[in-house]
């Protein structure tokens, strides 16, 4: 199992449903201002945002590097694949990467990814993504939490150093009475300076809004157009 699949297994124990819905509202209101007929959701997770957009009549496609996430999307009747963005066919009016997806990439991967996004955008298309601010990493994300449902026990331990948040997930899943299966892995998230986004040759950063998801100014919404 990859570390992203472990995240997929553990996500429902993190208590992030309200924050996720708040983010979807924000993305929806940004997209409402544009005439979006086709949407690509990169890092689509379980497909919650795609479901919303699809019910509004938008043609949606999702990709995610976790096979478990993609399986859930397909079960929900969504068009999703576990492929890299460069393998996606066609171009889109809008591309989104919701809830920290860009923070999962290191700087080299981020630059490669943003250039691939430009390639998949219609000429007047828009790319919207959110990133954690330095404060969001150092003050909000860092720390520990646990959740015990009886059938599952999750412990999360995150520390932020040298612009990287290392989050160790330990999940115990009950198999039968007194028998648990243990999964453990670490996810690394990377802090990105706004300058990196301003220097991308294929995309123009047209708007940035810092806002509060969990705490004061913990996230920044980035809106790009193709150059
Ligand atoms: C915090 S989750 C957010 C999921 C979804 N966007 C949502 O809002 O519910 C981040 C997702 O990004 C995916 N991911 C991480 N790196 C990725 C990459 N380079 N390309 C595509 N998906 C990626 C993970 O597997 C995970 O599903």
Short mmCIF file of C-alpha atoms and ligand atoms in Angstrom, two decimals:
data_model
loop_
_atom_site.label_atom_id
_atom_site.label_comp_id
_atom_site.label_asym_id
_atom_site.label_seq_id
_atom_site.Cartn_x
_atom_site.Cartn_y
_atom_site.Cartn_z
CA UNK A 1 0.00 0.00 0.00
CA UNK A 2 1.36 3.46 -0.90
CA UNK A 3 1.39 6.34 1.57
CA UNK A 4 -1.40 8.02 -0.45
CA UNK A 5 -3.53 4.89 -0.15
CA UNK A 6 -2.99 4.93 3.62
CA UNK A 7 -4.12 8.58 3.63
CA UNK A 8 -7.22 7.47 1.66
CA UNK A 9 -7.95 4.77 4.27
CA UNK A 10 -7.51 7.21 7.16
CA UNK A 11 -9.15 10.35 5.74
CA UNK A 12 -12.61 9.73 7.25
CA UNK A 13 -11.03 9.67 10.72
CA UNK A 14 -9.40 13.10 10.39
CA UNK A 15 -12.53 15.19 10.98
CA UNK A 16 -12.03 17.37 7.90
CA UNK A 17 -15.54 17.11 6.41
CA UNK A 18 -16.59 20.67 7.31
CA UNK A 19 -13.32 22.18 6.06
CA UNK A 20 -13.64 20.22 2.81
CA UNK A 21 -17.19 21.48 2.24
CA UNK A 22 -16.06 25.06 2.99
CA UNK A 23 -13.32 24.72 0.37
CA UNK A 24 -15.77 23.31 -2.19
CA UNK A 25 -18.04 26.36 -1.61
CA UNK A 26 -15.10 28.67 -2.26
CA UNK A 27 -14.07 26.90 -5.48
CA UNK A 28 -17.69 26.74 -6.63
CA UNK A 29 -18.15 30.48 -6.16
CA UNK A 30 -14.95 31.22 -8.13
CA UNK A 31 -16.04 28.89 -10.97
CA UNK A 32 -19.59 30.34 -10.97
CA UNK A 33 -18.12 33.57 -12.38
CA UNK A 34 -16.78 31.65 -15.38
CA UNK A 35 -18.48 29.73 -18.15
CA UNK A 36 -17.16 26.27 -17.26
CA UNK A 37 -18.39 23.32 -19.31
CA UNK A 38 -15.44 20.96 -18.78
CA UNK A 39 -13.51 20.43 -15.55
CA UNK A 40 -10.44 18.40 -14.60
CA UNK A 41 -10.03 17.74 -10.86
CA UNK A 42 -6.42 16.79 -10.08
CA UNK A 43 -6.03 15.05 -6.71
CA UNK A 44 -9.79 14.48 -6.83
CA UNK A 45 -9.82 12.24 -3.75
CA UNK A 46 -13.22 10.57 -3.24
CA UNK A 47 -14.74 12.87 -5.86
CA UNK A 48 -16.87 15.12 -3.66
CA UNK A 49 -16.23 18.23 -5.75
CA UNK A 50 -16.72 16.36 -9.02
CA UNK A 51 -20.11 15.15 -7.78
CA UNK A 52 -21.15 18.73 -7.10
CA UNK A 53 -20.00 20.00 -10.48
CA UNK A 54 -21.48 17.05 -12.35
CA UNK A 55 -24.87 17.71 -10.77
CA UNK A 56 -24.60 21.28 -12.11
CA UNK A 57 -24.21 19.88 -15.65
CA UNK A 58 -20.43 20.28 -15.96
CA UNK A 59 -18.52 17.48 -17.70
CA UNK A 60 -15.99 16.36 -15.08
CA UNK A 61 -12.91 14.17 -15.09
CA UNK A 62 -10.81 13.35 -12.03
CA UNK A 63 -7.31 11.99 -11.53
CA UNK A 64 -5.58 10.96 -8.34
CA UNK A 65 -2.40 9.04 -7.57
CA UNK A 66 -4.20 6.89 -4.97
CA UNK A 67 -5.85 3.82 -6.50
CA UNK A 68 -8.18 3.59 -3.47
CA UNK A 69 -9.46 7.14 -4.06
CA UNK A 70 -10.00 6.44 -7.76
CA UNK A 71 -11.87 3.19 -6.97
CA UNK A 72 -14.26 5.15 -4.73
CA UNK A 73 -14.88 7.73 -7.48
CA UNK A 74 -15.65 4.98 -9.99
CA UNK A 75 -18.03 3.33 -7.48
CA UNK A 76 -19.80 6.70 -7.22
CA UNK A 77 -20.26 6.74 -11.01
CA UNK A 78 -17.57 9.35 -11.68
CA UNK A 79 -15.02 9.43 -14.49
CA UNK A 80 -11.70 9.03 -12.65
CA UNK A 81 -8.31 7.51 -13.37
CA UNK A 82 -5.07 6.87 -11.51
CA UNK A 83 -2.77 8.56 -14.04
CA UNK A 84 -0.36 11.49 -14.27
CA UNK A 85 -1.77 14.75 -15.67
CA UNK A 86 0.42 14.42 -18.80
CA UNK A 87 -1.53 11.25 -19.69
CA UNK A 88 -4.94 12.99 -19.62
CA UNK A 89 -6.53 13.44 -23.03
CA UNK A 90 -8.07 16.72 -24.18
CA UNK A 91 -8.22 20.23 -22.76
CA UNK A 92 -10.48 21.78 -20.11
CA UNK A 93 -12.20 25.09 -19.30
CA UNK A 94 -11.13 24.70 -15.69
CA UNK A 95 -8.65 22.62 -13.72
CA UNK A 96 -8.73 22.47 -9.92
CA UNK A 97 -6.46 20.96 -7.23
CA UNK A 98 -8.37 21.16 -3.97
CA UNK A 99 -7.14 20.80 -0.38
CA UNK A 100 -3.33 20.81 -0.22
CA UNK A 101 -2.72 18.79 -3.43
CA UNK A 102 0.12 21.12 -4.53
CA UNK A 103 1.75 20.76 -1.10
CA UNK A 104 2.17 17.04 -1.76
CA UNK A 105 4.67 17.96 -4.53
CA UNK A 106 8.26 19.07 -4.04
CA UNK A 107 9.43 22.15 -5.96
CA UNK A 108 10.72 20.25 -9.02
CA UNK A 109 7.54 18.20 -9.27
CA UNK A 110 5.42 21.34 -8.74
CA UNK A 111 7.02 23.18 -11.67
CA UNK A 112 6.65 20.15 -13.94
CA UNK A 113 3.03 19.82 -12.82
CA UNK A 114 2.12 23.50 -13.39
CA UNK A 115 3.52 23.38 -16.93
CA UNK A 116 1.46 20.23 -17.57
CA UNK A 117 -1.63 22.05 -16.27
CA UNK A 118 -1.07 24.86 -18.81
CA UNK A 119 -0.90 22.23 -21.52
CA UNK A 120 -4.32 20.84 -20.54
CA UNK A 121 -6.07 24.23 -20.28
CA UNK A 122 -8.20 25.82 -22.99
CA UNK A 123 -6.71 29.17 -24.11
CA UNK A 124 -9.06 31.14 -21.80
CA UNK A 125 -9.14 28.39 -19.16
CA UNK A 126 -8.54 28.81 -15.45
CA UNK A 127 -6.55 26.79 -12.90
CA UNK A 128 -7.49 27.12 -9.23
CA UNK A 129 -5.58 25.55 -6.35
CA UNK A 130 -4.96 26.12 -2.65
CA UNK A 131 -1.78 25.89 -0.62
CA UNK A 132 -0.95 26.08 3.05
CA UNK A 133 0.68 29.27 4.28
CA UNK A 134 3.79 29.06 6.44
CA UNK A 135 1.53 29.76 9.42
CA UNK A 136 -0.83 26.98 8.27
CA UNK A 137 2.05 24.52 8.40
CA UNK A 138 3.91 25.66 11.49
CA UNK A 139 0.99 26.56 13.75
CA UNK A 140 -2.05 24.68 12.46
CA UNK A 141 -0.88 21.43 10.86
CA UNK A 142 1.95 20.63 13.27
CA UNK A 143 1.02 18.46 16.26
CA UNK A 144 -0.69 15.21 17.10
CA UNK A 145 -4.24 13.85 17.03
CA UNK A 146 -5.89 10.49 17.45
CA UNK A 147 -9.28 8.96 16.81
CA UNK A 148 -10.62 5.68 18.17
CA UNK A 149 -13.87 4.32 16.76
CA UNK A 150 -13.53 0.84 18.29
CA UNK A 151 -13.01 -0.77 14.89
CA UNK A 152 -10.27 1.64 13.84
CA UNK A 153 -7.65 3.56 15.73
CA UNK A 154 -5.71 6.36 14.03
CA UNK A 155 -2.80 8.34 15.38
CA UNK A 156 -1.33 11.25 13.44
CA UNK A 157 1.94 12.93 14.36
CA UNK A 158 3.10 15.91 12.29
CA UNK A 159 6.26 17.97 12.57
CA UNK A 160 7.35 20.94 10.45
CA UNK A 161 11.02 21.60 9.76
CA UNK A 162 13.01 23.05 6.83
CA UNK A 163 9.81 23.88 4.90
CA UNK A 164 8.58 20.28 5.10
CA UNK A 165 5.71 18.85 7.11
CA UNK A 166 6.28 15.17 7.90
CA UNK A 167 3.04 13.50 8.95
CA UNK A 168 3.24 9.98 10.32
CA UNK A 169 -0.01 8.04 10.05
CA UNK A 170 -0.50 4.90 12.18
CA UNK A 171 -3.76 3.06 11.60
CA UNK A 172 -4.99 -0.06 13.40
CA UNK A 173 -7.88 -1.82 11.70
CA UNK A 174 -9.84 -4.44 13.62
CA UNK A 175 -9.84 -7.79 11.81
CA UNK A 176 -11.59 -9.84 14.50
CA UNK A 177 -11.86 -9.76 18.32
CA UNK A 178 -8.45 -8.63 19.70
CA UNK A 179 -6.80 -8.87 16.26
CA UNK A 180 -5.77 -5.65 14.56
CA UNK A 181 -3.90 -4.97 11.34
CA UNK A 182 -1.38 -2.13 11.56
CA UNK A 183 -0.56 0.27 8.76
CA UNK A 184 2.10 2.97 9.10
CA UNK A 185 3.57 5.47 6.67
CA UNK A 186 4.65 9.10 6.37
CA UNK A 187 3.39 11.79 4.03
CA UNK A 188 5.66 14.74 3.30
CA UNK A 189 4.10 18.08 2.41
CA UNK A 190 6.14 20.99 1.09
CA UNK A 191 5.74 24.70 1.83
CA UNK A 192 5.82 26.76 -1.40
CA UNK A 193 6.66 30.45 -1.64
CA UNK A 194 4.34 32.56 -3.83
CA UNK A 195 7.41 33.56 -5.89
CA UNK A 196 7.56 30.04 -7.36
CA UNK A 197 4.06 30.48 -8.78
CA UNK A 198 4.82 33.98 -10.10
CA UNK A 199 7.82 32.64 -12.03
CA UNK A 200 6.04 29.90 -14.00
CA UNK A 201 6.49 30.64 -17.69
CA UNK A 202 3.33 28.91 -18.96
CA UNK A 203 0.81 30.20 -16.36
CA UNK A 204 0.02 33.68 -15.06
CA UNK A 205 -0.95 34.01 -11.40
CA UNK A 206 -3.91 36.40 -11.71
CA UNK A 207 -5.21 36.32 -8.14
CA UNK A 208 -4.19 35.17 -4.69
CA UNK A 209 -6.39 35.27 -1.62
CA UNK A 210 -5.16 34.29 1.81
CA UNK A 211 -8.02 33.06 3.96
CA UNK A 212 -8.79 31.15 7.14
CA UNK A 213 -9.86 27.52 6.92
CA UNK A 214 -9.04 26.23 10.42
CA UNK A 215 -7.32 29.28 11.84
CA UNK A 216 -6.21 32.79 10.92
CA UNK A 217 -4.68 33.02 7.43
CA UNK A 218 -3.72 29.36 7.16
CA UNK A 219 -4.43 28.96 3.43
CA UNK A 220 -3.98 30.77 0.13
CA UNK A 221 -6.19 30.32 -2.91
CA UNK A 222 -4.31 30.74 -6.20
CA UNK A 223 -6.00 31.49 -9.51
CA UNK A 224 -4.06 31.13 -12.79
CA UNK A 225 -4.71 31.80 -16.46
CA UNK A 226 -2.76 30.36 -19.34
CA UNK A 227 -0.06 32.73 -20.66
C1 LIG B 1 -6.04 16.19 1.06
S1 LIG B 1 -6.52 15.15 -0.27
C2 LIG B 1 -7.76 16.14 -1.07
C3 LIG B 1 -8.70 15.33 -1.93
C4 LIG B 1 -9.80 16.08 -2.65
N1 LIG B 1 -9.28 17.12 -3.53
C5 LIG B 1 -10.79 16.67 -1.69
O1 LIG B 1 -10.87 17.89 -1.61
O2 LIG B 1 -11.47 15.91 -0.98
C6 LIG B 1 -5.16 15.26 -1.39
C7 LIG B 1 -5.30 14.29 -2.54
O3 LIG B 1 -4.26 14.55 -3.50
C8 LIG B 1 -3.81 13.30 -4.02
N2 LIG B 1 -2.49 13.56 -4.61
C9 LIG B 1 -1.34 13.83 -3.97
N3 LIG B 1 -0.35 14.10 -4.84
C10 LIG B 1 -0.91 14.02 -6.07
C11 LIG B 1 -0.41 14.21 -7.40
N4 LIG B 1 0.86 14.53 -7.62
N5 LIG B 1 -1.26 14.03 -8.45
C12 LIG B 1 -2.55 13.70 -8.21
N6 LIG B 1 -3.08 13.51 -6.99
C13 LIG B 1 -2.26 13.67 -5.93
C14 LIG B 1 -3.88 12.36 -2.84
O4 LIG B 1 -3.91 11.00 -3.21
C15 LIG B 1 -5.19 12.83 -2.18
O5 LIG B 1 -6.31 12.13 -2.68
#
